Tab-separated table of C-alpha atoms and ligand atoms in Angstrom:
chain	number	residue	atom	x	y	z
A	1	MET	CA	131.465	48.152	10.359
A	2	ASP	CA	128.198	46.697	11.537
A	3	ILE	CA	127.407	44.606	14.540
A	4	LYS	CA	124.305	42.557	13.850
A	5	ASP	CA	124.389	39.427	15.928
A	6	LYS	CA	126.026	37.564	18.764
A	7	LYS	CA	128.890	36.363	16.593
A	8	ASP	CA	129.780	39.958	15.621
A	9	ILE	CA	129.492	41.088	19.243
A	10	ILE	CA	131.888	38.410	20.463
A	11	TYR	CA	134.312	39.199	17.665
A	12	TYR	CA	134.490	42.908	18.488
A	13	LEU	CA	134.693	42.364	22.252
A	14	GLY	CA	137.721	40.220	21.548
A	15	VAL	CA	139.687	42.486	19.191
A	16	SER	CA	143.118	43.187	20.566
A	17	GLU	CA	145.118	45.014	17.868
A	18	GLU	CA	145.365	48.673	18.675
A	19	GLU	CA	144.234	49.746	15.223
A	20	LYS	CA	141.082	47.615	15.321
A	21	ILE	CA	140.205	48.879	18.787
A	22	ARG	CA	140.650	52.478	17.577
A	23	GLU	CA	138.350	51.783	14.615
A	24	LEU	CA	135.750	50.288	16.941
A	25	PHE	CA	135.778	53.291	19.294
A	26	ASP	CA	135.674	55.786	16.414
A	27	TYR	CA	132.718	54.033	14.847
A	28	ALA	CA	130.893	53.828	18.175
A	29	TYR	CA	131.483	57.557	18.648
A	30	LYS	CA	130.004	58.254	15.220
A	31	VAL	CA	126.930	56.144	16.039
A	32	LYS	CA	126.586	58.027	19.310
A	33	VAL	CA	126.746	61.465	17.667
A	34	GLU	CA	124.196	60.430	15.037
A	35	ASN	CA	121.751	59.033	17.578
A	36	VAL	CA	122.134	61.041	20.779
A	37	GLY	CA	124.336	63.978	19.747
A	38	LYS	CA	127.480	65.382	21.306
A	39	PHE	CA	125.803	66.001	24.622
A	40	VAL	CA	126.722	64.694	28.021
A	41	TYR	CA	124.112	64.657	30.764
A	42	PHE	CA	125.034	64.789	34.413
A	43	ARG	CA	123.336	62.837	37.146
A	44	GLY	CA	124.686	63.944	40.504
A	45	ILE	CA	124.958	60.855	42.646
A	46	ILE	CA	124.321	60.956	46.378
A	47	GLU	CA	125.541	57.799	48.091
A	48	PHE	CA	123.538	58.329	51.223
A	49	SER	CA	124.140	55.129	53.203
A	50	ASN	CA	126.447	52.112	53.169
A	51	ILE	CA	124.202	50.010	55.381
A	52	CYS	CA	123.295	46.889	53.429
A	53	THR	CA	121.416	43.718	54.279
A	54	LYS	CA	122.936	41.785	51.375
A	55	ASN	CA	126.150	39.936	50.869
A	56	CYS	CA	127.106	40.117	47.193
A	57	TYR	CA	130.487	38.377	46.979
A	58	TYR	CA	132.207	41.209	45.067
A	59	CYS	CA	131.085	44.276	47.007
A	60	GLY	CA	133.088	46.159	49.626
A	61	ILE	CA	130.048	47.303	51.616
A	62	ARG	CA	128.439	43.853	51.868
A	63	LYS	CA	126.816	43.126	55.208
A	64	ASP	CA	129.484	40.747	56.474
A	65	ASN	CA	132.348	43.164	55.917
A	66	THR	CA	132.823	44.153	59.540
A	67	LYS	CA	135.910	46.231	58.795
A	68	ILE	CA	133.995	49.277	57.634
A	69	LYS	CA	132.201	51.909	59.616
A	70	ARG	CA	128.562	52.214	58.614
A	71	PHE	CA	126.849	55.551	58.001
A	72	SER	CA	123.509	56.951	56.976
A	73	MET	CA	122.995	60.569	56.063
A	74	THR	CA	120.232	62.458	57.750
A	75	GLU	CA	117.258	63.776	55.848
A	76	ASP	CA	118.670	67.310	56.016
A	77	GLU	CA	122.061	66.219	54.694
A	78	ILE	CA	120.500	64.511	51.691
A	79	ILE	CA	118.177	67.415	50.926
A	80	GLU	CA	121.036	69.878	51.152
A	81	LEU	CA	123.044	67.916	48.567
A	82	ALA	CA	120.021	67.572	46.304
A	83	LEU	CA	119.468	71.306	46.407
A	84	TRP	CA	123.145	71.911	45.709
A	85	ALA	CA	122.731	69.792	42.566
A	86	TYR	CA	119.621	71.739	41.591
A	87	GLU	CA	121.276	75.122	42.118
A	88	ASN	CA	124.280	73.990	40.121
A	89	ASN	CA	122.054	73.136	37.162
A	90	TYR	CA	122.339	69.371	37.311
A	91	GLY	CA	119.180	68.189	35.600
A	92	SER	CA	118.832	65.180	37.823
A	93	ILE	CA	120.229	63.254	40.756
A	94	VAL	CA	120.649	59.622	41.735
A	95	LEU	CA	120.003	58.488	45.292
A	96	GLN	CA	122.002	55.336	45.915
A	97	SER	CA	122.636	53.151	48.956
A	98	GLY	CA	122.971	49.633	50.252
A	99	GLU	CA	119.784	47.601	50.233
A	100	ARG	CA	117.265	47.816	53.066
A	101	LYS	CA	113.642	46.793	52.922
A	102	ASP	CA	112.396	47.765	56.385
A	103	LYS	CA	109.424	50.047	56.854
A	104	ASP	CA	111.503	52.910	58.285
A	105	PHE	CA	113.657	52.932	55.179
A	106	VAL	CA	110.675	52.839	52.822
A	107	LEU	CA	109.061	55.799	54.569
A	108	PHE	CA	112.343	57.701	54.826
A	109	ILE	CA	112.867	57.508	51.062
A	110	GLU	CA	109.282	58.460	50.358
A	111	LYS	CA	109.532	61.534	52.554
A	112	ILE	CA	112.800	62.626	50.973
A	113	LEU	CA	111.477	62.216	47.445
A	114	LYS	CA	108.472	64.394	48.203
A	115	LYS	CA	110.607	67.076	49.806
A	116	ILE	CA	113.128	67.233	46.983
A	117	LYS	CA	110.351	67.455	44.400
A	118	LYS	CA	108.719	70.281	46.308
A	119	LEU	CA	111.900	72.226	46.984
A	120	SER	CA	112.993	72.003	43.351
A	121	ASN	CA	109.563	73.019	42.025
A	122	ASP	CA	109.215	69.565	40.478
A	123	LYS	CA	112.195	70.264	38.235
A	124	LEU	CA	114.965	68.026	39.529
A	125	GLY	CA	114.743	64.516	38.079
A	126	ILE	CA	115.289	61.752	40.623
A	127	THR	CA	116.682	58.299	39.961
A	128	LEU	CA	116.686	55.714	42.708
A	129	SER	CA	119.257	52.948	43.058
A	130	VAL	CA	118.503	51.189	46.308
A	131	GLY	CA	118.185	47.592	45.244
A	132	GLU	CA	115.412	45.018	45.236
A	133	GLN	CA	112.077	46.023	46.731
A	134	ASP	CA	108.456	44.899	46.689
A	135	TYR	CA	106.149	46.073	43.929
A	136	ASP	CA	104.215	48.266	46.365
A	137	THR	CA	107.350	49.998	47.564
A	138	TYR	CA	108.473	50.749	44.020
A	139	LYS	CA	105.002	52.100	43.284
A	140	ARG	CA	104.955	54.219	46.387
A	141	TRP	CA	108.295	55.812	45.513
A	142	PHE	CA	107.198	56.377	41.917
A	143	ASP	CA	104.108	58.188	43.178
A	144	ALA	CA	106.345	60.237	45.474
A	145	GLY	CA	108.383	61.527	42.527
A	146	ALA	CA	111.114	59.088	41.470
A	147	HIS	CA	110.959	58.547	37.732
A	148	ARG	CA	113.978	56.404	36.980
A	149	TYR	CA	115.410	53.359	38.700
A	150	LEU	CA	118.815	51.762	38.343
A	151	LEU	CA	119.057	48.090	39.137
A	152	ARG	CA	121.895	46.241	37.522
A	153	ILE	CA	121.250	42.628	36.682
A	154	GLU	CA	125.003	42.332	37.428
A	155	ALA	CA	125.282	39.246	35.193
A	156	SER	CA	122.418	38.223	32.921
A	157	ASP	CA	123.611	34.620	32.868
A	158	ARG	CA	121.883	32.761	35.683
A	159	GLU	CA	124.815	30.481	36.440
A	160	LEU	CA	127.270	33.340	36.585
A	161	TYR	CA	124.860	35.320	38.763
A	162	GLU	CA	124.714	32.408	41.178
A	163	LYS	CA	128.490	32.230	41.404
A	164	LEU	CA	128.630	35.883	42.392
A	165	HIS	CA	125.963	35.791	45.084
A	166	PRO	CA	124.989	33.708	48.112
A	167	ALA	CA	122.183	31.192	47.601
A	168	ASP	CA	119.509	33.430	49.111
A	169	HIS	CA	120.139	36.186	46.532
A	170	SER	CA	117.759	35.214	43.759
A	171	TYR	CA	118.266	35.871	40.061
A	172	ASP	CA	114.535	35.458	39.490
A	173	VAL	CA	113.683	38.094	42.074
A	174	ARG	CA	116.117	40.527	40.460
A	175	LEU	CA	114.521	39.923	37.071
A	176	LYS	CA	111.047	40.304	38.507
A	177	CYS	CA	112.077	43.640	40.039
A	178	LEU	CA	113.119	44.932	36.612
A	179	GLU	CA	109.731	43.896	35.240
A	180	SER	CA	107.849	45.560	38.107
A	181	LEU	CA	109.769	48.790	37.610
A	182	ARG	CA	108.902	48.848	33.927
A	183	ASP	CA	105.271	47.988	34.663
A	184	ILE	CA	104.941	50.860	37.141
A	185	GLY	CA	106.253	53.330	34.593
A	186	TYR	CA	109.820	53.991	35.640
A	187	GLN	CA	112.515	54.493	33.064
A	188	VAL	CA	114.556	51.459	33.833
A	189	GLY	CA	118.311	51.293	33.895
A	190	THR	CA	120.298	48.137	34.226
A	191	GLY	CA	123.782	46.888	33.565
A	192	VAL	CA	126.514	44.486	34.468
A	193	MET	CA	130.035	44.378	35.819
A	194	ILE	CA	132.638	43.741	33.167
A	195	GLY	CA	135.702	41.552	33.620
A	196	LEU	CA	134.381	39.485	36.521
A	197	PRO	CA	135.967	36.223	37.558
A	198	PHE	CA	134.329	33.317	35.651
A	199	GLN	CA	132.888	35.688	33.002
A	200	THR	CA	133.409	34.898	29.306
A	201	LEU	CA	133.060	37.084	26.199
A	202	GLU	CA	129.984	35.040	25.369
A	203	ASN	CA	128.472	36.034	28.736
A	204	LEU	CA	129.081	39.690	27.879
A	205	ALA	CA	127.563	39.257	24.429
A	206	ASN	CA	124.495	37.719	26.054
A	207	ASP	CA	124.355	40.706	28.424
A	208	ILE	CA	124.041	43.047	25.445
A	209	LEU	CA	121.322	40.844	23.934
A	210	PHE	CA	119.599	40.914	27.324
A	211	PHE	CA	119.553	44.756	27.292
A	212	LYS	CA	117.901	44.614	23.903
A	213	LYS	CA	115.360	41.979	24.857
A	214	MET	CA	114.415	43.922	27.997
A	215	ASP	CA	114.074	47.116	25.940
A	216	ILE	CA	116.267	48.985	28.403
A	217	ASP	CA	116.481	52.821	28.224
A	218	MET	CA	119.639	53.375	30.224
A	219	ILE	CA	122.682	51.266	30.705
A	220	GLY	CA	125.042	51.644	33.620
A	221	MET	CA	127.853	49.175	33.401
A	222	GLY	CA	131.422	49.339	34.500
A	223	PRO	CA	134.530	47.319	35.095
A	224	TYR	CA	134.620	44.951	38.031
A	225	ILE	CA	137.251	46.201	40.472
A	226	ILE	CA	138.802	44.200	43.244
A	227	HIS	CA	138.188	44.790	46.923
A	228	GLU	CA	140.443	42.878	49.334
A	229	ASP	CA	137.773	42.252	51.963
A	230	THR	CA	135.356	40.332	49.743
A	231	PRO	CA	134.972	36.568	49.227
A	232	ILE	CA	135.340	36.711	45.454
A	233	ILE	CA	138.914	37.939	45.679
A	234	LYS	CA	140.183	34.357	45.970
A	235	TYR	CA	139.098	33.712	42.385
A	236	VAL	CA	140.948	36.707	40.980
A	237	ASP	CA	144.305	35.453	39.714
A	238	SER	CA	145.615	38.744	38.436
A	239	PHE	CA	144.087	42.155	38.130
A	240	ASP	CA	145.409	44.235	35.279
A	241	LYS	CA	143.905	47.714	35.213
A	242	GLU	CA	144.724	48.373	31.566
A	243	SER	CA	143.077	45.235	30.189
A	244	GLN	CA	140.110	45.657	32.526
A	245	LEU	CA	139.664	49.217	31.243
A	246	ASN	CA	139.978	48.151	27.604
A	247	LEU	CA	137.383	45.433	27.947
A	248	ALA	CA	134.936	47.828	29.615
A	249	LEU	CA	135.458	50.411	26.861
A	250	LYS	CA	134.935	47.791	24.157
A	251	MET	CA	131.739	46.740	25.902
A	252	ILE	CA	130.490	50.358	25.838
A	253	ALA	CA	131.411	50.727	22.165
A	254	VAL	CA	129.765	47.496	21.048
A	255	THR	CA	126.639	48.258	23.097
A	256	ARG	CA	126.388	51.700	21.496
A	257	ILE	CA	126.735	50.296	17.992
A	258	PHE	CA	124.241	47.498	18.665
A	259	LEU	CA	121.582	49.471	20.572
A	260	LYS	CA	122.176	52.924	19.045
A	261	ASP	CA	119.807	55.339	20.824
A	262	VAL	CA	119.949	54.355	24.504
A	263	ASN	CA	121.629	56.285	27.298
A	264	ILE	CA	124.917	54.732	28.361
A	265	ALA	CA	126.745	55.863	31.476
A	266	SER	CA	130.464	56.317	31.678
A	267	THR	CA	130.787	55.085	35.246
A	268	THR	CA	133.100	56.139	38.063
A	269	ALA	CA	134.649	52.669	38.106
A	270	LEU	CA	136.284	53.551	34.758
A	271	GLN	CA	137.965	56.471	36.462
A	272	ALA	CA	139.184	54.193	39.240
A	273	LEU	CA	141.241	52.378	36.599
A	274	LYS	CA	142.557	55.481	34.854
A	275	HIS	CA	142.331	59.162	35.639
A	276	ILE	CA	140.694	59.962	32.295
A	277	GLY	CA	138.674	56.723	32.241
A	278	ARG	CA	135.301	58.426	32.055
A	279	GLU	CA	136.365	60.698	29.188
A	280	LEU	CA	137.555	57.586	27.359
A	281	GLY	CA	134.098	56.129	28.023
A	282	LEU	CA	132.502	59.167	26.339
A	283	MET	CA	134.828	58.749	23.363
A	284	ALA	CA	133.818	55.081	23.116
A	285	GLY	CA	130.092	55.841	22.965
A	286	ALA	CA	128.807	56.701	26.456
A	287	ASN	CA	126.747	59.889	26.978
A	288	ILE	CA	125.974	60.088	30.704
A	289	ILE	CA	128.247	60.896	33.634
A	290	MET	CA	127.330	60.487	37.258
A	291	PRO	CA	129.552	62.803	39.313
A	292	THR	CA	129.553	61.989	43.002
A	293	ILE	CA	128.160	64.805	45.079
A	294	THR	CA	128.322	62.868	48.336
A	295	ASP	CA	129.988	64.872	51.089
A	296	THR	CA	133.719	64.081	51.350
A	297	LYS	CA	133.354	62.970	54.958
A	298	TYR	CA	131.251	60.011	53.784
A	299	ARG	CA	132.995	59.225	50.514
A	300	GLN	CA	135.748	57.098	51.986
A	301	LEU	CA	133.079	54.972	53.670
A	302	TYR	CA	131.218	54.194	50.455
A	303	LEU	CA	133.892	52.037	48.921
A	304	LEU	CA	132.238	49.392	46.782
A	305	TYR	CA	135.699	48.713	45.351
A	306	GLN	CA	139.302	49.805	45.839
A	307	ASP	CA	140.921	52.972	44.446
A	308	LYS	CA	137.669	54.868	44.167
A	309	PRO	CA	138.602	58.264	42.709
A	310	CYS	CA	137.934	61.780	44.017
A	311	ILE	CA	137.268	60.710	47.583
A	312	ASP	CA	138.873	63.912	48.876
A	313	GLU	CA	137.346	66.383	46.455
A	314	ASN	CA	134.222	68.294	47.288
A	315	ALA	CA	131.360	68.360	44.819
A	316	GLY	CA	132.178	71.848	43.503
A	317	LEU	CA	135.737	70.897	42.623
A	318	CYS	CA	134.532	67.729	40.985
A	319	ARG	CA	132.021	69.635	38.891
A	320	ASN	CA	134.534	72.183	37.641
A	321	CYS	CA	137.250	69.725	36.756
A	322	LEU	CA	134.749	67.479	35.005
A	323	GLN	CA	133.254	70.320	33.027
A	324	ALA	CA	136.693	71.414	31.814
A	325	ARG	CA	137.639	67.884	30.839
A	326	ILE	CA	134.402	67.249	28.987
A	327	GLU	CA	134.637	70.500	27.070
A	328	SER	CA	138.234	69.655	26.211
A	329	ILE	CA	137.010	66.657	24.217
A	330	GLY	CA	134.523	68.809	22.310
A	331	GLU	CA	131.291	67.786	24.020
A	332	LYS	CA	128.582	69.925	25.578
A	333	ILE	CA	126.950	69.402	28.939
A	334	GLY	CA	123.150	69.363	28.911
A	335	PHE	CA	122.703	71.503	32.014
A	336	ASN	CA	119.211	71.748	33.525
A	337	GLU	CA	117.933	68.897	31.399
A	338	TRP	CA	116.711	65.496	32.409
A	339	GLY	CA	118.433	63.998	29.405
A	340	ASP	CA	116.035	61.159	28.651
A	341	SER	CA	117.187	58.866	25.882
A	342	PRO	CA	115.736	59.146	22.360
A	343	HIS	CA	114.981	55.434	22.784
A	344	TYR	CA	112.618	56.256	25.631
A	345	PHE	CA	110.860	58.984	23.639
A	346	LYS	CA	110.391	56.691	20.671
A	347	LYS	CA	108.704	54.175	22.939
A	348	VAL	CA	106.474	56.821	24.482
A	349	ARG	CA	105.410	58.063	21.033
A	350	GLU	CA	104.658	54.560	19.845
A	351	SER	CA	102.546	53.629	22.850
B	1	LIG	N1	122.673	48.260	46.626
B	1	LIG	C1	122.246	48.694	45.346
B	1	LIG	C2	122.983	49.941	44.851
B	1	LIG	C3	124.390	50.125	45.331
B	1	LIG	S1	125.593	49.029	44.653
B	1	LIG	C4	122.389	47.566	44.336
B	1	LIG	O1	123.170	46.644	44.578
B	1	LIG	O2	121.698	47.630	43.316
B	1	LIG	C5	125.779	49.735	43.037
B	1	LIG	C6	126.559	48.885	42.065
B	1	LIG	O3	127.919	48.802	42.461
B	1	LIG	C7	126.140	47.439	41.953
B	1	LIG	O4	125.047	47.302	41.107
B	1	LIG	C8	127.401	46.763	41.432
B	1	LIG	O5	127.314	46.514	40.036
B	1	LIG	C9	128.503	47.789	41.698
B	1	LIG	N2	129.633	47.172	42.401
B	1	LIG	C10	129.631	46.573	43.602
B	1	LIG	N3	130.850	46.050	43.868
B	1	LIG	C11	131.644	46.345	42.804
B	1	LIG	C12	133.000	46.062	42.480
B	1	LIG	N4	133.792	45.376	43.291
B	1	LIG	N5	133.480	46.521	41.290
B	1	LIG	C13	132.687	47.224	40.456
B	1	LIG	N6	131.400	47.507	40.706
B	1	LIG	C14	130.874	47.063	41.871
B	2	LIG	FE1	124.634	45.643	48.974
B	2	LIG	FE2	124.437	46.600	46.454
B	2	LIG	FE3	126.821	45.931	47.516
B	2	LIG	FE4	125.106	43.985	46.902
B	2	LIG	S1	126.094	45.440	45.471
B	2	LIG	S2	126.279	44.152	48.811
B	2	LIG	S3	123.177	44.992	47.416
B	2	LIG	S4	125.470	47.579	48.177
């Protein structure tokens, strides 16, 4: 089985017979083991604020959703979680929140980055995922210690992007942000939502080609999941968890086979569709898991979508049950490692 071009990608994203899907996942798993090994890397994710100035049509914490209570963790709360991750041998963390561009926010993040770096003796890797920012802000945070940045393009097709966002959310700005991040020296992660209203298999195939063209090191993509209090819900005719999960898993598998040596996350949204969704993601070619380490008191407020899993479990419980489940499928966890992708190292060697 080889997947060489757009036609092949569309074909495999569309396979529906159980046997063919099995073959696809098994092959993707083989490609994963050959290129990145049987290792899973953890990124502990701290969702530190649901305050957002944007209004993406699909997202539960969009600015105009007045039904939710807004929160922002204090500096001490964030640092405490980061240190918990460090002491529990997570190689790196992700700091994620709604998007804010104000000066206070920029300085707050900078201060936190410096503190975490210092308190972890420069060892804990830090990924940021706080949306679109100016070049100078990205640079400032890079200098303060962030080395990876996650910014999903959400939909690489301009028309689809425009259907999912209000007119003042610009596709070009998002693209420019990805270029700035790369230029500054971040390892750049991007991705899309899978199974969105209006989205076709051709759109998804173009997303994979987009990852290749942009020479992306890490891919974080997951199924789109409904949220009742969002404008896009009126375009969702039916929401079938099983088919949504299958499409997302096929997307992971095809991306692994096509791009080979990148890092691919098995995202929490997979688990929202099925209890073992993330393990299925690993079996279909993903190699990164981002366990939430956000304090339980805030978890139920950071609901980007419905049925978010583990909102009552504390980070320790999450870690133990995940570890057991990962080992049960025969994989090893790369504790205390940053887990950069071989793709990234190849690029560094060549430059
Ligand atoms: N504000 C930042 C980071 C937080 S949102 C940003 O937007 O980049 C993180 C991700 O959640 C988004 O990139 C989006 O892909 C995902 N997301 C939002 N709403 C979702 C939904 N209804 N279903 C699945 N994923 C969703
Ligand atoms: Fe805000 Fe990110 Fe949600 Fe868009 S996806 S509304 S930027 S939190």
